[in-house]
Amino acid sequence: MDLSRIEHTFQDGLLGRSQDILRQLRGNARESAETMFAVYRNAYWSRLAEALGNDFPALKALMGDQAFDRMARAYIARHPSQHPSIRWAGRNLPAFLAAEAPYRDEPWFTDMARFDWGLAFAFDAAAAPAAGLANLAGVPPEFWGSIRLRFHPTLDAFPVSTPVDEARPRLLENAAIALDRQARCARAIMVWRVEHDVRFRAIDPLEHAALEAMQAGATFGAMCELVARQAGLDAAPARAAQILQGWLEWGAVAIVEHDELGSAA
Amino acid sequence: MNSVALPSCSHLPVASGIGLRAAHHERVATERPGIAWLEVHTENFLGGGATPALLESLRGEYAISLHGVGLSLGSAEGLDQDHLSRIAALVRRVEPAAVSDHLSWSVTGGVYFNDLLPVPYDEEALAAIARNVMRFQEAIGREVMVENPSTYLRHAQSDRAEPQFLAELCQRSGCGLLLDVNNVFVSAENHGDDARAYLAAIAPLPIGEIHLSGHHLRQIGNRSIRIDDHGSPVSDQVWALYEQALALIGPRPTLVEWDSALPPLETLLAEADKAQTRLDHAMRSTA
């Protein structure tokens, strides 16, 4: 059997698709190839399940060890690792929980998985300097409407329907705490990193909509119009300015761009 | 300065080092413990984030070894070019004293097992692995070391012993060898082989680094199998085998690896001290 065939057959054995590989293997004087192959097969599942537990610590605390392990094995069967680093094995887990019964019926699971993953992603994402409020000071008032933002490359933002941002620190401190699993909310969570420090903040749906618009390239002027449609014309200027100021103060923005004198048609 | 001449695959100090894992990053970064060198798993430092920056900040004070677990040198389908490029970029950034990976495979058909799976020891595998090692070396512009794996079974079509396979791999590809003494012990015990004979066979190869770690006994049926899990102190039998290795090979940079059930940093440093005591003895013997 050639090397490529051996590796594919070994793979089939690890994934439980066939036992053909056993004919290509030797055990030893005391143990059969089947017994020794089980060492590899068990290690495959348990290593990935353990890695998922490390990357989703709050989800594991929320589900409990045994339920998490069952879920992890079902996930691995559906989404085998496709990256040389085990660190990325869990990237499809939030989507898996959102789509698969019985997990899809408990929004806490998807939300917590998304939050765990967002924090891990922010830690690993490429570093970049952050802009600050000082970057706004130099913008002439007539050009404020043209402001565009390039957000920090570590920034991730996602909607949740459960208050996972409040529950996560408590769960990590004590997995046995009683959570109100009926609690629901409408908010989004922003996650980003400043230097080596991963930060997060809960934002309301209006701010999330403003963030998504400016992430897609909208100007501050367009963001103000979006805010006005939802918050009313009177409240919009102060609310839009407050949102912009917050992002800059928190270090979630990398670059502030705006039109220059003579640049506009 | 090393008074022991190492093969050209290793620029590590001939001293003991420790494997640096995430739980110890902060303490090592702030306290700078007295240890000659640090080894990290390459795959944990390939993002653009906080971890590569940590490595850069440590490299002025410690020799750094990049030890890969994901290149899959034993893959029939060759190396993952994207992964290789990421490793090459990290090597350029960190300028490590040593670069290594394993004699094993971990991916086929796009599915990664994130494990070190055994290759058959025959001509076809030797040719494929030598090709992969040479491609690895070309990509990073330097010689690498290949580590002997822990194995729990053998391929029926293997036609040569592991030391011979490694000798031919070193000769064909120009790579060096990372000798994991715990792996030698675990494999020999599980297969019913003679670990000391293995060491004697492998001693003439260009060995640039030694690994030490713990393993555990798992009961399967009515017998125990030794499982290489890097989750406990180095066993007495492995310390004895290490002393034998030093006597046969001479002093070599020696790493204490600990991955699961990671203990406090002090425990790890104490294990490295034990290795250093034996290294010092070997240095005096060769002086």
XYZ file of C-alpha atoms in Angstrom:
552
model
C 0.000 0.000 0.000
C 1.454 3.387 -0.919
C 1.966 6.139 1.640
C -0.980 8.233 0.511
C -3.325 5.237 0.705
C -2.000 4.306 4.134
C -2.670 7.802 5.462
C -6.190 7.892 4.043
C -6.919 4.444 5.469
C -5.492 5.489 8.840
C -7.763 8.537 8.705
C -10.796 6.345 8.020
C -9.896 4.315 11.086
C -9.539 7.378 13.317
C -12.874 8.744 12.154
C -14.560 5.353 12.607
C -15.372 4.906 8.911
C -13.567 1.581 8.487
C -11.207 -0.819 10.221
C -9.139 -1.597 7.114
C -6.071 0.081 8.586
C -5.755 -2.696 11.172
C -4.576 -5.073 8.427
C -1.670 -2.687 7.741
C -0.558 -2.368 11.358
C 1.345 -4.495 13.818
C 0.662 -4.586 17.512
C 3.308 -6.165 19.663
C 3.888 -9.425 21.480
C 1.374 -8.505 24.158
C -1.245 -6.320 22.480
C -3.163 -6.422 19.229
C -3.002 -3.677 16.631
C -6.661 -2.977 17.429
C -5.889 -2.234 21.079
C -2.951 0.006 20.230
C -4.822 1.789 17.426
C -7.461 2.693 19.996
C -4.816 4.808 21.749
C -4.644 7.047 18.668
C -8.397 7.051 18.115
C -9.173 8.011 21.696
C -6.442 10.640 21.690
C -7.879 12.240 18.548
C -11.296 12.848 20.067
C -10.132 13.740 23.546
C -7.403 16.128 22.371
C -9.822 18.131 20.234
C -12.494 18.122 22.939
C -9.922 19.377 25.447
C -8.770 22.118 23.060
C -12.373 23.237 22.586
C -12.775 23.343 26.363
C -9.756 25.642 26.581
C -11.055 27.945 23.856
C -14.653 28.002 25.125
C -14.218 28.053 28.910
C -17.425 29.919 29.696
C -19.497 27.740 27.357
C -18.053 24.688 29.105
C -18.934 26.138 32.501
C -22.431 26.921 31.251
C -23.081 23.465 29.794
C -21.268 21.389 32.409
C -18.324 19.082 31.686
C -20.231 16.020 30.485
C -22.689 17.855 28.271
C -19.848 19.926 26.830
C -17.857 16.794 26.042
C -20.850 15.200 24.243
C -21.436 18.394 22.294
C -17.716 18.713 21.438
C -17.601 15.191 20.004
C -20.713 15.813 17.902
C -19.150 19.049 16.651
C -15.809 17.407 15.799
C -17.629 14.663 13.864
C -19.407 17.345 11.822
C -16.488 19.783 11.557
C -13.099 18.012 11.645
C -10.147 20.337 12.211
C -9.015 21.969 8.977
C -6.043 23.932 10.232
C -2.518 22.912 11.254
C -3.029 24.650 14.584
C -5.545 23.114 16.958
C -6.239 26.684 18.029
C -8.617 27.100 15.065
C -10.547 23.878 15.545
C -13.476 25.708 17.153
C -14.105 28.392 14.588
C -17.354 26.783 13.380
C -18.674 26.034 16.836
C -20.965 29.089 17.256
C -22.596 28.364 13.889
C -22.897 24.661 14.779
C -24.689 25.495 18.030
C -27.008 27.922 16.250
C -27.999 25.295 13.674
C -28.067 21.959 15.487
C -30.716 20.500 17.764
C -30.894 20.473 20.716
C -28.350 23.289 21.111
C -30.153 25.719 18.803
C -33.061 25.842 21.258
C -30.883 27.424 23.947
C -29.668 30.874 22.778
C -27.292 31.116 25.750
C -25.080 28.456 24.142
C -24.640 30.200 20.786
C -24.182 33.589 22.419
C -21.603 32.338 24.921
C -19.695 30.444 22.224
C -19.628 33.575 20.082
C -18.367 35.597 23.053
C -15.653 33.071 24.010
C -14.486 32.898 20.408
C -14.506 36.684 20.009
C -12.232 37.080 23.025
C -9.826 34.433 21.733
C -9.810 35.967 18.253
C -8.997 39.417 19.635
C -6.018 37.961 21.491
C -4.574 36.402 18.333
C -5.409 39.092 15.777
C -2.702 41.326 14.342
C -1.615 44.268 16.462
C -2.087 47.881 15.340
C -1.879 51.269 17.042
C -5.189 52.802 18.101
C -6.402 56.283 17.217
C -7.689 58.498 20.034
C -9.840 61.550 20.599
C -6.865 63.710 19.592
C -7.377 62.484 16.039
C -10.746 64.228 15.988
C -9.391 67.521 17.299
C -7.673 68.334 14.030
C -10.761 67.801 11.875
C -12.239 71.120 10.730
C -15.969 71.268 11.658
C -17.028 71.487 8.024
C -15.387 68.123 7.351
C -16.893 66.179 10.238
C -19.577 64.806 7.976
C -16.875 63.239 5.784
C -15.167 61.328 8.595
C -14.572 57.669 7.860
C -13.108 55.210 10.328
C -10.829 52.255 9.907
C -11.477 50.127 12.929
C -8.847 48.315 14.920
C -8.039 44.967 13.230
C -8.792 43.098 16.457
C -12.349 44.490 16.645
C -15.202 42.012 16.469
C -18.867 42.869 17.135
C -21.835 40.530 17.235
C -25.448 40.625 18.434
C -26.587 38.518 21.390
C -30.021 37.844 22.806
C -28.882 36.802 26.281
C -26.830 38.785 28.827
C -23.691 36.684 28.380
C -21.457 39.693 28.975
C -22.749 39.913 32.543
C -22.823 36.155 33.118
C -19.414 35.192 31.739
C -17.162 36.543 34.509
C -19.473 35.061 37.152
C -19.513 31.664 35.435
C -15.741 31.561 35.131
C -15.447 32.311 38.823
C -18.020 29.701 39.777
C -19.497 27.335 37.202
C -22.216 26.348 39.686
C -23.866 29.777 39.966
C -27.569 29.923 39.223
C -28.256 31.912 36.053
C -31.670 33.122 34.980
C -31.748 31.091 31.778
C -34.979 32.825 30.750
C -33.258 36.237 30.700
C -33.243 37.859 27.270
C -31.887 41.160 26.002
C -31.251 43.037 22.766
C -27.649 44.128 22.592
C -24.374 43.511 20.811
C -20.906 42.923 22.198
C -17.788 44.640 20.906
C -14.471 42.856 21.556
C -11.041 44.265 20.746
C -7.522 44.435 22.093
C -5.417 47.327 23.366
C -1.753 46.276 23.527
C -2.014 42.856 25.255
C -5.285 43.639 27.001
C -8.470 42.162 25.480
C -11.513 44.358 26.199
C -15.223 44.098 25.592
C -18.250 46.310 25.866
C -21.978 45.758 25.476
C -23.656 48.220 23.088
C -27.307 48.807 22.225
C -28.783 47.880 18.825
C -28.616 51.492 17.596
C -24.900 51.727 18.289
C -24.370 48.318 16.711
C -26.156 49.480 13.556
C -23.979 52.619 13.525
C -20.873 50.482 13.966
C -21.811 48.114 11.149
C -22.501 51.065 8.852
C -19.142 52.673 9.517
C -17.343 49.318 9.315
C -18.848 49.062 5.827
C -17.384 52.469 4.933
C -20.205 54.892 5.732
C -19.230 58.451 6.633
C -19.997 60.016 9.984
C -22.627 62.086 8.159
C -24.358 58.963 6.939
C -24.098 57.458 10.419
C -25.800 60.601 11.841
C -28.673 60.137 9.389
C -29.013 56.498 10.485
C -29.088 57.569 14.131
C -31.636 60.295 13.336
C -33.981 57.797 11.720
C -34.006 55.687 14.883
C -33.442 58.203 17.701
C -35.120 61.259 16.188
C -33.630 64.422 14.704
C -33.330 66.257 18.009
C -31.400 63.545 19.797
C -29.299 62.432 16.826
C -26.346 64.885 16.886
C -25.504 64.322 20.547
C -26.063 60.561 20.326
C -23.947 60.164 17.175
C -21.142 62.245 18.659
C -21.291 60.236 21.881
C -21.005 56.965 19.946
C -18.026 58.200 17.939
C -16.319 59.556 21.035
C -16.770 56.225 22.850
C -15.140 54.171 20.100
C -12.157 56.491 20.038
C -11.797 56.655 23.807
C -11.878 52.851 24.089
C -9.178 52.294 21.462
C -11.485 50.506 19.021
C -10.511 52.726 16.074
C -7.191 52.515 14.218
C -7.398 55.422 11.744
C -9.618 58.522 11.356
C -9.892 59.743 7.770
C -11.704 62.799 6.405
C -11.853 64.983 3.316
C -9.250 67.745 3.091
C -9.656 71.304 1.872
C -9.952 71.149 -1.885
C -10.432 67.381 -1.906
C -14.205 67.496 -2.247
C -15.754 68.098 -5.659
C 29.641 30.275 25.189
C 29.334 26.592 24.373
C 32.486 24.586 24.993
C 30.745 21.613 23.359
C 30.628 21.567 19.568
C 27.025 21.083 18.420
C 25.924 19.982 14.959
C 25.056 22.899 12.685
C 21.294 22.337 13.133
C 21.412 23.788 16.672
C 22.624 27.097 18.049
C 21.126 26.546 21.472
C 23.230 26.914 24.609
C 24.372 23.586 26.023
C 22.204 24.016 29.093
C 18.725 23.123 30.258
C 15.669 25.027 29.040
C 11.921 24.904 29.572
C 8.906 24.753 27.301
C 7.072 28.074 27.551
C 3.284 27.668 27.635
C 0.507 30.279 27.716
C -0.189 29.941 31.445
C 3.385 31.053 32.186
C 3.675 33.849 29.611
C 2.951 36.648 32.028
C 5.289 35.475 34.770
C 8.160 34.780 32.393
C 7.639 38.177 30.729
C 7.692 40.069 34.017
C 9.944 37.994 36.274
C 12.493 36.802 33.701
C 13.483 33.579 35.498
C 17.088 32.418 35.330
C 17.030 29.824 32.564
C 19.212 29.694 29.458
C 16.589 29.087 26.804
C 12.914 28.697 26.049
C 11.102 26.524 23.559
C 7.629 27.272 22.235
C 5.214 25.434 19.987
C 5.533 27.239 16.669
C 1.818 26.933 15.904
C 0.902 28.997 18.972
C 2.839 32.011 17.696
C 1.704 32.275 14.088
C -1.067 34.810 14.594
C -0.283 38.495 14.375
C -1.392 39.055 17.931
C 0.008 39.367 21.383
C 2.043 36.147 21.412
C 4.661 36.819 18.679
C 5.313 40.204 20.275
C 6.007 38.421 23.565
C 8.537 36.179 21.846
C 10.280 39.190 20.340
C 10.525 40.781 23.754
C 12.087 37.614 25.227
C 14.594 36.836 22.511
C 17.164 39.348 23.748
C 17.421 37.533 27.036
C 16.779 33.910 26.135
C 17.757 31.692 23.237
C 14.500 30.672 21.564
C 13.656 27.326 19.998
C 10.645 27.034 17.655
C 9.246 23.535 17.929
C 6.516 22.685 15.425
C 3.679 20.249 15.941
C 1.688 20.908 12.776
C 3.840 20.800 9.652
C 3.163 17.092 9.074
C 6.572 16.198 7.630
C 5.302 12.666 7.028
C 2.463 13.662 4.711
C 2.403 11.949 1.341
C 0.646 15.002 -0.085
C 3.527 17.321 0.831
C 3.577 20.410 3.032
C 0.888 23.056 3.444
C 2.412 26.050 1.651
C 0.444 28.627 3.639
C 1.517 27.085 6.912
C 5.113 26.894 5.740
C 5.042 30.570 4.762
C 3.710 31.537 8.180
C 6.474 29.563 9.882
C 9.103 31.155 7.621
C 7.802 34.624 8.555
C 8.015 33.780 12.261
C 11.566 32.448 11.832
C 12.566 35.719 10.143
C 10.957 37.700 12.952
C 12.304 35.745 15.921
C 15.638 34.462 14.532
C 15.480 31.387 16.760
C 18.474 29.340 17.881
C 16.768 26.148 16.701
C 13.808 25.031 14.574
C 12.280 21.574 14.748
C 9.261 19.379 14.022
C 8.408 15.687 14.221
C 8.842 12.441 12.334
C 5.091 11.996 11.949
C 2.100 13.033 9.902
C -1.065 14.844 10.983
C -3.109 15.754 7.905
C -4.586 14.061 4.904
C -7.282 15.231 2.521
C -7.561 18.557 4.336
C -8.473 17.000 7.706
C -5.998 17.811 10.472
C -5.682 15.386 13.348
C -3.524 17.723 15.410
C -1.634 14.628 16.521
C 1.715 13.008 15.755
C 0.747 9.892 13.796
C 3.228 7.142 12.877
C 4.754 6.759 9.423
C 5.877 3.461 7.893
C 9.639 3.087 7.924
C 10.187 2.182 4.290
C 11.738 3.665 1.187
C 8.663 5.473 -0.102
C 8.066 7.255 3.208
C 11.757 8.077 3.523
C 11.799 9.699 0.083
C 8.619 11.698 0.828
C 9.793 12.879 4.240
C 13.266 13.798 2.987
C 11.574 15.883 0.267
C 9.372 17.598 2.838
C 12.277 18.275 5.194
C 14.353 19.771 2.384
C 11.434 21.984 1.370
C 11.071 23.080 5.008
C 14.765 23.919 5.189
C 14.698 25.829 1.914
C 11.692 27.858 3.068
C 13.345 29.015 6.284
C 16.927 29.091 4.997
C 18.445 26.876 7.665
C 18.802 23.316 8.877
C 16.062 21.909 11.052
C 15.878 19.088 13.580
C 13.401 16.214 13.342
C 12.171 14.589 16.553
C 11.695 10.863 17.092
C 8.030 10.249 18.000
C 6.330 8.176 20.674
C 4.656 5.313 18.840
C 2.051 2.826 19.989
C 2.044 0.572 16.957
C 4.004 -0.075 13.795
C 3.159 -0.310 10.139
C 3.376 -3.867 8.860
C 5.278 -2.721 5.776
C 8.100 -1.046 7.739
C 11.321 -2.678 6.612
C 13.836 -0.890 8.818
C 14.164 0.211 12.419
C 13.490 3.800 13.481
C 17.175 4.673 14.171
C 18.147 3.504 10.695
C 15.266 5.445 9.153
C 16.335 8.592 11.016
C 19.975 8.105 10.007
C 18.974 7.884 6.347
C 16.712 10.919 6.720
C 19.543 12.987 8.218
C 21.897 11.838 5.495
C 19.512 12.537 2.596
C 18.041 15.826 3.759
C 20.898 17.303 5.783
C 18.641 17.743 8.812
C 19.624 17.130 12.422
C 17.901 15.135 15.122
C 15.988 16.191 18.195
C 16.256 13.217 20.525
C 13.264 12.836 22.829
C 14.426 10.463 25.541
C 10.936 10.062 26.991
C 9.663 9.047 23.550
C 12.456 6.481 23.241
C 11.427 5.024 26.594
C 7.669 5.080 25.940
C 8.002 3.461 22.498
C 10.477 0.851 23.694
C 8.308 -0.122 26.652
C 5.155 -0.317 24.545
C 6.821 -2.337 21.785
C 8.934 -4.487 24.102
C 12.198 -3.103 22.654
C 15.537 -2.212 24.217
C 15.752 1.564 24.787
C 19.494 1.473 25.429
C 20.139 -0.293 22.133
C 18.078 2.434 20.443
C 20.287 5.110 22.011
C 23.456 3.328 20.957
C 22.159 3.130 17.373
C 21.185 6.772 17.243
C 24.184 8.252 19.075
C 26.329 8.892 15.956
C 23.621 11.110 14.357
C 23.761 14.932 14.421
C 21.758 15.404 17.618
C 21.291 19.087 18.407
C 18.809 18.927 21.270
C 17.309 16.534 23.803
C 13.745 16.515 25.153
C 12.630 15.219 28.540
C 9.060 14.966 29.773
C 6.640 12.874 31.775
C 4.275 10.126 30.695
C 1.615 8.117 32.429
C 0.537 4.502 32.647
C -2.906 3.667 31.326
C -4.504 0.377 32.175
C -5.913 -1.357 29.108
C -7.277 -4.805 29.871
C -4.777 -6.512 32.132
C -1.719 -4.550 31.152
C -0.417 -0.999 31.266
C 0.429 1.083 28.252
C 2.699 4.076 28.600
C 1.096 7.215 27.204
C 3.271 10.187 26.309
C 1.253 13.123 27.687
C 3.853 15.591 29.016
C 1.743 15.867 32.137
C 3.954 14.803 35.040
C 7.564 14.893 36.286
C 10.218 13.044 34.315
C 10.206 9.431 35.512
C 13.190 7.828 37.240
C 13.623 5.429 34.317
C 13.765 8.335 31.850
C 16.308 10.200 34.020
C 18.464 7.058 33.968
C 18.086 6.796 30.193
C 18.975 10.488 29.860
C 22.212 9.889 31.780
C 22.947 7.035 29.407
C 22.242 9.309 26.427
C 24.598 11.998 27.729
C 27.320 9.397 28.227
C 26.874 8.123 24.665
C 26.267 11.399 22.827
C 27.860 14.030 25.025
C 26.212 17.096 26.564
C 23.349 18.552 24.547
C 20.867 21.405 25.078
C 18.097 19.753 27.077
C 14.480 20.806 27.322
C 11.951 19.901 29.976
C 8.536 19.810 28.290
C 5.262 19.980 30.198
C 1.961 20.432 28.349
C -0.978 18.906 30.183
C -1.727 19.520 33.887
C 0.819 22.336 33.715
C 2.418 22.871 37.147
C 3.589 26.175 38.656
C 6.605 27.702 36.922
C 8.759 26.826 39.947
C 8.110 23.093 39.424
C 9.130 23.340 35.800
C 12.286 25.248 36.674
C 13.113 22.662 39.348
C 12.868 19.890 36.725
C 15.177 21.910 34.478
C 17.615 22.187 37.417
C 17.694 18.401 37.665
C 18.590 18.205 33.972
C 21.245 20.893 34.462
C 22.881 18.904 37.275
C 23.228 15.921 34.949
C 24.452 18.148 32.119
C 27.085 19.671 34.405
C 28.256 16.189 35.303
C 28.450 15.237 31.621
C 30.396 18.449 30.865
C 32.951 17.594 33.553
C 33.237 14.063 32.183
C 33.963 15.312 28.672
C 36.331 18.139 29.767
